[in-house]
Amino acid sequence: MNIKYDEVDKLLTCQITEEIDHHTTEKIRRILDDEIERYIPKRIVFDFDKVSFMDSAGIGMILGRYKMIRMLGGSVEMINVKSNVRKIFEMSGVHKIIQIN
Amino acid sequence: MENKVKLELMSKSSNEAFARIAIAAFVSQLDPTIEEIADIKTAVSEAVTNCIIHAYEEKEGIIYVTCILKNREVTIEVQDNGIGIENIDMAKEPLYTSKPELERSGMGFTIIDSFMDEMKIESIVGMGTKVTMKKTIK
Ligand SMILES: Nc1ncnc2c1ncn2[C@@H]1O[C@H](COP(=O)(O)OP(=O)(O)OP(=O)(O)O)[C@@H](O)[C@H]1O
Ligand SMILES: [Mg+2]
């Protein structure tokens, strides 16, 4: 995972660099929660450029982080989402809640 | 043309990636498109993960994955000897999950149903579950 924090904009960018499934979400979730709690960002961007595979485990993982960030008063967006991953977000309606650019 | 492979996996989350990659490699002899392979990988991942989380509740168990190729039709069976499903119609409902506390979204069966041409679920409570899915490679 590549994490970047911009102090001025309070922007946290998280580039996920592995396949997302039940096995990998446990670790990804732990890292993200630590970073979010540390910075309390105003905006968080999840970069999916390096995510070649995601199953339903990713839906719960992203929605869980979304709820947490919203509770802290921040906003969420996703970028560079590949078509096979986008299909899963669209099927579950996640794209209506979180902006995919 | 007919071909078949059978995998026996311990119920460990690290085997999820192995199962979907192994089945994708086996199916690749039919020369599927990138999208067809992605759909099959996702469906296998959903069914195998369900065995680990639901059937065996993250405890020990064996998962059986069989893949049969018949002409251009791929049939994949994922079977467990776990807790079984009491109400299959409810389990198939989009967004239904018995484990919301684990951040599950209840979309696994809906994804399998939409990515594959056919999905059949057979289950006996206390005995186990078999999910059969089919897809014809165009
Ligand atoms: N192999 C299985 N053994 C026992 N119960 C199962 C099995 N597979 C699925 N189920 C039951 O069916 C429900 C729906 O499964 P589905 O895969 O659609 O959603 P989920 O696994 O709960 O969430 P998601 O797949 O989105 O992370 C599960 O919550 C579980 O109760
Ligand atoms: Mg599931």
Tab-separated table of C-alpha atoms in Angstrom, chain A residues 19-26 29 53-57 59-65 84 87-88 91-92, chain B residues 13-14 16-17 20 35 38-39 41-42 45-46 49 52-53 58 102-105 107-108 110-111 114-115:
chain	number	residue	atom	x	y	z
A	19	GLU	CA	-5.680	-8.071	-5.189
A	20	ILE	CA	-8.627	-7.469	-2.858
A	21	ASP	CA	-10.269	-10.569	-1.363
A	22	HIS	CA	-11.218	-11.947	2.060
A	23	HIS	CA	-7.571	-12.865	2.728
A	24	THR	CA	-6.028	-9.489	1.877
A	25	THR	CA	-8.793	-7.227	3.279
A	26	GLU	CA	-7.832	-8.033	6.872
A	29	ARG	CA	-8.375	-2.685	6.598
A	53	PHE	CA	-8.786	-8.258	-8.965
A	54	MET	CA	-11.504	-7.607	-6.395
A	55	ASP	CA	-14.398	-9.750	-5.167
A	56	SER	CA	-17.292	-8.949	-2.821
A	57	ALA	CA	-14.876	-8.604	0.115
A	59	ILE	CA	-17.466	-3.905	-1.181
A	60	GLY	CA	-17.695	-4.387	2.581
A	61	MET	CA	-14.159	-3.128	3.104
A	62	ILE	CA	-14.694	0.131	1.165
A	63	LEU	CA	-18.161	0.777	2.652
A	64	GLY	CA	-16.771	0.210	6.153
A	65	ARG	CA	-14.021	2.809	5.590
A	84	ASN	CA	-13.824	-5.707	-13.811
A	87	LYS	CA	-18.599	-3.930	-12.419
A	88	ILE	CA	-18.642	-5.176	-8.822
A	91	MET	CA	-23.705	-4.218	-9.142
A	92	SER	CA	-23.802	-3.456	-5.424
B	13	SER	CA	-8.027	-17.733	3.314
B	14	SER	CA	-4.606	-17.872	1.626
B	16	GLU	CA	-8.664	-18.242	-2.142
B	17	ALA	CA	-6.188	-16.748	-4.611
B	20	ARG	CA	-9.227	-18.852	-8.593
B	35	GLU	CA	-13.482	-10.569	-19.395
B	38	ALA	CA	-12.137	-12.302	-14.893
B	39	ASP	CA	-15.776	-13.368	-14.395
B	41	LYS	CA	-12.045	-15.936	-11.247
B	42	THR	CA	-14.496	-13.770	-9.332
B	45	SER	CA	-13.343	-16.631	-5.319
B	46	GLU	CA	-16.896	-15.963	-4.058
B	49	THR	CA	-14.605	-17.703	0.352
B	52	ILE	CA	-14.208	-20.572	4.584
B	53	ILE	CA	-16.334	-17.861	6.221
B	58	GLU	CA	-12.930	-19.900	9.756
B	102	LEU	CA	-17.600	-9.120	9.428
B	103	GLU	CA	-18.317	-6.303	6.929
B	104	ARG	CA	-19.735	-8.790	4.429
B	105	SER	CA	-22.065	-7.199	1.883
B	107	MET	CA	-23.393	-9.865	-2.775
B	108	GLY	CA	-21.470	-13.143	-3.341
B	110	THR	CA	-25.646	-12.274	-6.753
B	111	ILE	CA	-22.211	-11.812	-8.350
B	114	SER	CA	-24.687	-12.527	-12.884
B	115	PHE	CA	-21.111	-13.424	-13.959
